[in-house]
Amino acid sequence: RKEVEQDPGPFNVPEGATVAFNCTYSNSASQSFFWYRQDCRKEPKLLMSVYSSGNEDGRFTAQLNRASQYISLLIRDSKLSDSATYLCVVNNNNAGNMLTFGGGTRLMVKP
Amino acid sequence: DADVTQTPRNRITKTGKRIMLECSQTKGHDRMYWYRQDPGLGLRLIYYSFDVKDINKGEISDGYSVSRQAQAKFSLSLESAIPNQTALYFCATSGRASYNEQFFGPGTRLTVL
């Protein structure tokens, strides 16, 4: 089983739609969680951190459910420019403090 | 100018050849990483370094080696390239402000024939 699992998609949605992605992680000791965004043929970039109480950044809302070990990302009022792959990332706070990346969920927003 | 640069950006090589990928950063970060990305598998860590001359194996280090002779540079070598090393390779850095935010280079697309 992968440490961080995501539905690869693609999720095809019309502009203006609300779309949600989930991600599950296997290590119950994981401490920190993030969403990164990767555009086609580009490098990943940090989109937002995920806090236990949930957090919002404009049209984006991230939530964490520790009991069920999943993380979600909600995008409201989708824009064409939101088309990208969204990577779920977990820091297990192990000795190396390394990040573990999920395989990504691809989103395509259509006009 | 980009903060994290990688050279070359694209490379086609043959099985058995030695190849080196270079990464440079101007962010002043102490930590540097090499990942490979394959479709459906996400980013997998090859090696990482916390400081000059500090080298640590990641998840998939077999067949690779690295060198960190200066804080700003971290190079990845394939001593004898094989076709299953065909992938997109990313270098990344992180610094004391937040080790959780990694800054990636633009990637090197490597094809081994």
mmCIF file of C-alpha atoms in Angstrom:
data_model
loop_
_atom_site.group_PDB
_atom_site.id
_atom_site.type_symbol
_atom_site.label_atom_id
_atom_site.label_comp_id
_atom_site.label_asym_id
_atom_site.label_seq_id
_atom_site.Cartn_x
_atom_site.Cartn_y
_atom_site.Cartn_z
ATOM 1 C CA ARG A 1 0.000 0.000 0.000
ATOM 2 C CA LYS A 2 1.306 3.444 -0.899
ATOM 3 C CA GLU A 3 1.967 5.816 1.979
ATOM 4 C CA VAL A 4 -0.076 8.551 0.349
ATOM 5 C CA GLU A 5 -2.865 7.622 -2.042
ATOM 6 C CA GLN A 6 -4.858 9.797 -4.392
ATOM 7 C CA ASP A 7 -7.376 9.199 -7.152
ATOM 8 C CA PRO A 8 -5.389 10.073 -10.292
ATOM 9 C CA GLY A 9 -8.476 11.416 -12.096
ATOM 10 C CA PRO A 10 -8.789 13.218 -14.378
ATOM 11 C CA PHE A 11 -11.606 15.232 -12.897
ATOM 12 C CA ASN A 12 -13.287 17.081 -15.761
ATOM 13 C CA VAL A 13 -15.447 19.964 -14.512
ATOM 14 C CA PRO A 14 -17.027 23.044 -16.095
ATOM 15 C CA GLU A 15 -15.951 26.535 -15.143
ATOM 16 C CA GLY A 16 -17.666 27.686 -11.982
ATOM 17 C CA ALA A 17 -18.105 24.204 -10.572
ATOM 18 C CA THR A 18 -17.049 23.100 -7.112
ATOM 19 C CA VAL A 19 -14.716 20.122 -7.020
ATOM 20 C CA ALA A 20 -13.207 18.166 -4.141
ATOM 21 C CA PHE A 21 -10.248 15.812 -3.946
ATOM 22 C CA ASN A 22 -9.419 13.400 -1.166
ATOM 23 C CA CYS A 23 -6.158 11.842 -0.180
ATOM 24 C CA THR A 24 -5.470 9.082 2.344
ATOM 25 C CA TYR A 25 -2.259 8.462 4.229
ATOM 26 C CA SER A 26 -1.143 5.287 5.935
ATOM 27 C CA ASN A 27 1.157 6.509 8.712
ATOM 28 C CA SER A 28 -0.916 7.464 11.730
ATOM 29 C CA ALA A 29 2.106 9.285 13.182
ATOM 30 C CA SER A 30 2.129 11.791 10.320
ATOM 31 C CA GLN A 31 2.236 15.332 11.621
ATOM 32 C CA SER A 32 2.127 17.838 8.778
ATOM 33 C CA PHE A 33 0.115 17.910 5.588
ATOM 34 C CA PHE A 34 0.177 19.972 2.424
ATOM 35 C CA TRP A 35 -1.225 20.386 -1.044
ATOM 36 C CA TYR A 36 1.185 21.144 -3.866
ATOM 37 C CA ARG A 37 0.139 22.128 -7.375
ATOM 38 C CA GLN A 38 1.937 20.961 -10.509
ATOM 39 C CA ASP A 39 1.146 22.425 -13.918
ATOM 40 C CA CYS A 40 1.746 20.312 -17.008
ATOM 41 C CA ARG A 41 5.470 19.907 -17.693
ATOM 42 C CA LYS A 42 6.327 22.200 -14.765
ATOM 43 C CA GLU A 43 7.693 21.807 -11.270
ATOM 44 C CA PRO A 44 5.492 21.327 -8.179
ATOM 45 C CA LYS A 45 4.783 24.372 -6.029
ATOM 46 C CA LEU A 46 3.287 24.647 -2.557
ATOM 47 C CA LEU A 47 -0.419 25.518 -2.746
ATOM 48 C CA MET A 48 -1.326 25.433 0.921
ATOM 49 C CA SER A 49 -0.702 23.764 4.229
ATOM 50 C CA VAL A 50 -3.457 21.722 5.882
ATOM 51 C CA TYR A 51 -4.210 22.450 9.522
ATOM 52 C CA SER A 52 -6.182 20.345 11.977
ATOM 53 C CA SER A 53 -8.858 22.998 12.249
ATOM 54 C CA GLY A 54 -9.163 23.307 8.491
ATOM 55 C CA ASN A 55 -8.047 26.338 6.549
ATOM 56 C CA GLU A 56 -9.186 28.453 3.661
ATOM 57 C CA ASP A 57 -7.303 30.499 1.090
ATOM 58 C CA GLY A 58 -9.661 32.279 -1.251
ATOM 59 C CA ARG A 59 -11.518 29.655 -3.283
ATOM 60 C CA PHE A 60 -9.479 26.826 -1.781
ATOM 61 C CA THR A 61 -10.346 24.979 1.434
ATOM 62 C CA ALA A 62 -8.215 22.242 2.943
ATOM 63 C CA GLN A 63 -9.324 19.897 5.701
ATOM 64 C CA LEU A 64 -7.728 17.156 7.735
ATOM 65 C CA ASN A 65 -9.441 14.174 9.321
ATOM 66 C CA ARG A 66 -6.888 12.487 11.571
ATOM 67 C CA ALA A 67 -9.242 9.753 12.762
ATOM 68 C CA SER A 68 -9.846 8.551 9.204
ATOM 69 C CA GLN A 69 -6.402 9.583 7.981
ATOM 70 C CA TYR A 70 -7.510 11.617 5.048
ATOM 71 C CA ILE A 71 -6.985 15.107 3.710
ATOM 72 C CA SER A 72 -9.267 16.985 1.374
ATOM 73 C CA LEU A 73 -9.008 19.942 -0.961
ATOM 74 C CA LEU A 74 -12.119 21.810 -2.086
ATOM 75 C CA ILE A 75 -12.018 24.271 -4.959
ATOM 76 C CA ARG A 76 -15.004 26.569 -5.383
ATOM 77 C CA ASP A 77 -15.907 28.507 -8.533
ATOM 78 C CA SER A 78 -13.347 26.638 -10.654
ATOM 79 C CA LYS A 79 -11.345 28.662 -13.168
ATOM 80 C CA LEU A 80 -9.682 27.476 -16.345
ATOM 81 C CA SER A 81 -6.387 28.359 -14.681
ATOM 82 C CA ASP A 82 -7.056 25.808 -11.928
ATOM 83 C CA SER A 83 -6.353 23.032 -14.426
ATOM 84 C CA ALA A 84 -3.334 21.218 -13.019
ATOM 85 C CA THR A 85 -2.301 18.187 -11.005
ATOM 86 C CA TYR A 86 -2.763 18.495 -7.249
ATOM 87 C CA LEU A 87 -0.284 16.593 -5.097
ATOM 88 C CA CYS A 88 -1.109 15.531 -1.561
ATOM 89 C CA VAL A 89 2.025 15.684 0.615
ATOM 90 C CA VAL A 90 2.701 14.344 4.088
ATOM 91 C CA ASN A 91 5.557 14.998 6.485
ATOM 92 C CA ASN A 92 6.012 12.106 8.873
ATOM 93 C CA ASN A 93 8.365 14.119 11.065
ATOM 94 C CA ASN A 94 10.759 11.193 10.995
ATOM 95 C CA ALA A 95 14.501 11.551 11.463
ATOM 96 C CA GLY A 96 14.977 13.090 8.060
ATOM 97 C CA ASN A 97 11.841 15.227 8.224
ATOM 98 C CA MET A 98 11.086 14.139 4.697
ATOM 99 C CA LEU A 99 8.048 14.839 2.583
ATOM 100 C CA THR A 100 6.143 11.953 0.995
ATOM 101 C CA PHE A 101 4.222 12.822 -2.167
ATOM 102 C CA GLY A 102 1.058 11.244 -3.467
ATOM 103 C CA GLY A 103 0.754 10.436 -7.150
ATOM 104 C CA GLY A 104 -1.427 13.475 -7.782
ATOM 105 C CA THR A 105 -4.979 14.143 -8.939
ATOM 106 C CA ARG A 106 -5.406 15.742 -12.314
ATOM 107 C CA LEU A 107 -8.025 18.453 -12.693
ATOM 108 C CA MET A 108 -9.243 19.763 -16.035
ATOM 109 C CA VAL A 109 -11.584 22.751 -15.988
ATOM 110 C CA LYS A 110 -13.489 23.216 -19.232
ATOM 111 C CA PRO A 111 -15.119 26.386 -20.599
ATOM 112 C CA ASP B 1 16.356 34.581 -12.771
ATOM 113 C CA ALA B 2 15.158 31.251 -11.425
ATOM 114 C CA ASP B 3 16.150 30.439 -7.839
ATOM 115 C CA VAL B 4 16.686 26.738 -8.551
ATOM 116 C CA THR B 5 18.158 25.761 -11.889
ATOM 117 C CA GLN B 6 18.843 22.389 -13.439
ATOM 118 C CA THR B 7 21.048 21.412 -16.358
ATOM 119 C CA PRO B 8 20.518 19.898 -18.788
ATOM 120 C CA ARG B 9 16.762 20.340 -19.245
ATOM 121 C CA ASN B 10 16.525 17.418 -21.638
ATOM 122 C CA ARG B 11 18.914 14.575 -22.289
ATOM 123 C CA ILE B 12 18.823 11.462 -24.408
ATOM 124 C CA THR B 13 21.518 8.909 -23.701
ATOM 125 C CA LYS B 14 22.286 5.265 -24.313
ATOM 126 C CA THR B 15 22.333 2.310 -21.959
ATOM 127 C CA GLY B 16 25.613 2.045 -20.090
ATOM 128 C CA LYS B 17 26.599 5.688 -20.410
ATOM 129 C CA ARG B 18 27.533 7.805 -17.424
ATOM 130 C CA ILE B 19 25.492 10.938 -17.032
ATOM 131 C CA MET B 20 25.462 13.805 -14.551
ATOM 132 C CA LEU B 21 22.581 16.129 -13.767
ATOM 133 C CA GLU B 22 23.412 19.452 -12.131
ATOM 134 C CA CYS B 23 21.384 21.549 -9.741
ATOM 135 C CA SER B 24 22.188 25.055 -8.527
ATOM 136 C CA GLN B 25 20.305 27.328 -6.156
ATOM 137 C CA THR B 26 20.553 30.958 -5.170
ATOM 138 C CA LYS B 27 18.111 30.737 -2.265
ATOM 139 C CA GLY B 28 20.793 30.155 0.350
ATOM 140 C CA HIS B 29 19.021 27.000 1.512
ATOM 141 C CA ASP B 30 20.934 24.340 3.402
ATOM 142 C CA ARG B 31 18.853 21.349 2.347
ATOM 143 C CA MET B 32 18.762 19.937 -1.168
ATOM 144 C CA TYR B 33 16.983 16.929 -2.678
ATOM 145 C CA TRP B 34 16.824 14.871 -5.838
ATOM 146 C CA TYR B 35 13.541 13.251 -6.902
ATOM 147 C CA ARG B 36 12.374 11.317 -9.902
ATOM 148 C CA GLN B 37 8.818 11.471 -11.188
ATOM 149 C CA ASP B 38 7.163 8.688 -13.138
ATOM 150 C CA PRO B 39 3.551 8.690 -14.343
ATOM 151 C CA GLY B 40 1.228 7.456 -11.604
ATOM 152 C CA LEU B 41 4.017 7.028 -9.068
ATOM 153 C CA GLY B 42 4.430 10.568 -7.923
ATOM 154 C CA LEU B 43 7.714 12.016 -6.769
ATOM 155 C CA ARG B 44 10.141 9.574 -5.201
ATOM 156 C CA LEU B 45 13.163 10.689 -3.243
ATOM 157 C CA ILE B 46 16.537 9.524 -4.536
ATOM 158 C CA TYR B 47 19.019 11.327 -2.274
ATOM 159 C CA TYR B 48 19.053 14.315 0.021
ATOM 160 C CA SER B 49 21.613 16.507 1.700
ATOM 161 C CA PHE B 50 21.314 18.689 4.784
ATOM 162 C CA ASP B 51 24.614 20.483 4.319
ATOM 163 C CA VAL B 52 27.845 20.472 2.336
ATOM 164 C CA LYS B 53 29.246 16.932 2.112
ATOM 165 C CA ASP B 54 26.246 15.504 3.949
ATOM 166 C CA ILE B 55 24.661 12.731 1.856
ATOM 167 C CA ASN B 56 21.646 10.581 2.701
ATOM 168 C CA LYS B 57 19.920 7.853 0.743
ATOM 169 C CA GLY B 58 16.288 8.246 -0.117
ATOM 170 C CA GLU B 59 13.671 5.719 -1.140
ATOM 171 C CA ILE B 60 15.271 4.719 -4.464
ATOM 172 C CA SER B 61 19.018 5.394 -4.361
ATOM 173 C CA ASP B 62 20.238 2.249 -6.159
ATOM 174 C CA GLY B 63 21.925 3.089 -9.440
ATOM 175 C CA TYR B 64 22.472 6.736 -8.485
ATOM 176 C CA SER B 65 25.107 8.756 -6.653
ATOM 177 C CA VAL B 66 25.268 12.396 -5.600
ATOM 178 C CA SER B 67 27.800 15.035 -4.670
ATOM 179 C CA ARG B 68 27.387 18.162 -2.524
ATOM 180 C CA GLN B 69 30.686 20.041 -2.671
ATOM 181 C CA ALA B 70 29.160 23.480 -2.161
ATOM 182 C CA GLN B 71 26.016 24.709 -0.457
ATOM 183 C CA ALA B 72 24.554 25.966 -3.717
ATOM 184 C CA LYS B 73 25.186 22.854 -5.823
ATOM 185 C CA PHE B 74 23.945 19.278 -5.698
ATOM 186 C CA SER B 75 24.708 16.941 -8.577
ATOM 187 C CA LEU B 76 23.164 13.579 -9.409
ATOM 188 C CA SER B 77 25.056 10.914 -11.341
ATOM 189 C CA LEU B 78 23.941 7.784 -13.107
ATOM 190 C CA GLU B 79 27.112 5.706 -13.354
ATOM 191 C CA SER B 80 25.728 3.323 -15.955
ATOM 192 C CA ALA B 81 22.349 4.421 -17.232
ATOM 193 C CA ILE B 82 19.613 1.870 -17.879
ATOM 194 C CA PRO B 83 16.256 2.303 -19.662
ATOM 195 C CA ASN B 84 14.162 2.145 -16.472
ATOM 196 C CA GLN B 85 15.927 5.301 -15.322
ATOM 197 C CA THR B 86 14.014 7.154 -18.012
ATOM 198 C CA ALA B 87 12.038 9.712 -16.015
ATOM 199 C CA LEU B 88 11.593 13.356 -15.104
ATOM 200 C CA TYR B 89 14.147 14.387 -12.475
ATOM 201 C CA PHE B 90 13.611 17.280 -10.079
ATOM 202 C CA CYS B 91 15.993 18.985 -7.733
ATOM 203 C CA ALA B 92 14.511 20.794 -4.736
ATOM 204 C CA THR B 93 15.706 22.935 -1.846
ATOM 205 C CA SER B 94 14.344 23.948 1.533
ATOM 206 C CA GLY B 95 15.552 26.302 4.204
ATOM 207 C CA ARG B 96 15.284 27.102 7.903
ATOM 208 C CA ALA B 97 12.234 29.328 7.472
ATOM 209 C CA SER B 98 10.189 26.256 6.617
ATOM 210 C CA TYR B 99 11.653 22.896 5.746
ATOM 211 C CA ASN B 100 8.166 21.785 4.746
ATOM 212 C CA GLU B 101 8.122 24.095 1.745
ATOM 213 C CA GLN B 102 10.375 22.715 -0.923
ATOM 214 C CA PHE B 103 11.290 24.806 -3.951
ATOM 215 C CA PHE B 104 11.740 22.805 -7.107
ATOM 216 C CA GLY B 105 13.858 23.314 -10.164
ATOM 217 C CA PRO B 106 12.265 23.108 -13.617
ATOM 218 C CA GLY B 107 13.148 19.441 -14.048
ATOM 219 C CA THR B 108 15.358 17.391 -16.358
ATOM 220 C CA ARG B 109 13.700 14.995 -18.767
ATOM 221 C CA LEU B 110 16.041 12.026 -19.178
ATOM 222 C CA THR B 111 15.574 9.305 -21.764
ATOM 223 C CA VAL B 112 17.788 6.229 -21.712
ATOM 224 C CA LEU B 113 17.662 4.199 -24.919
#
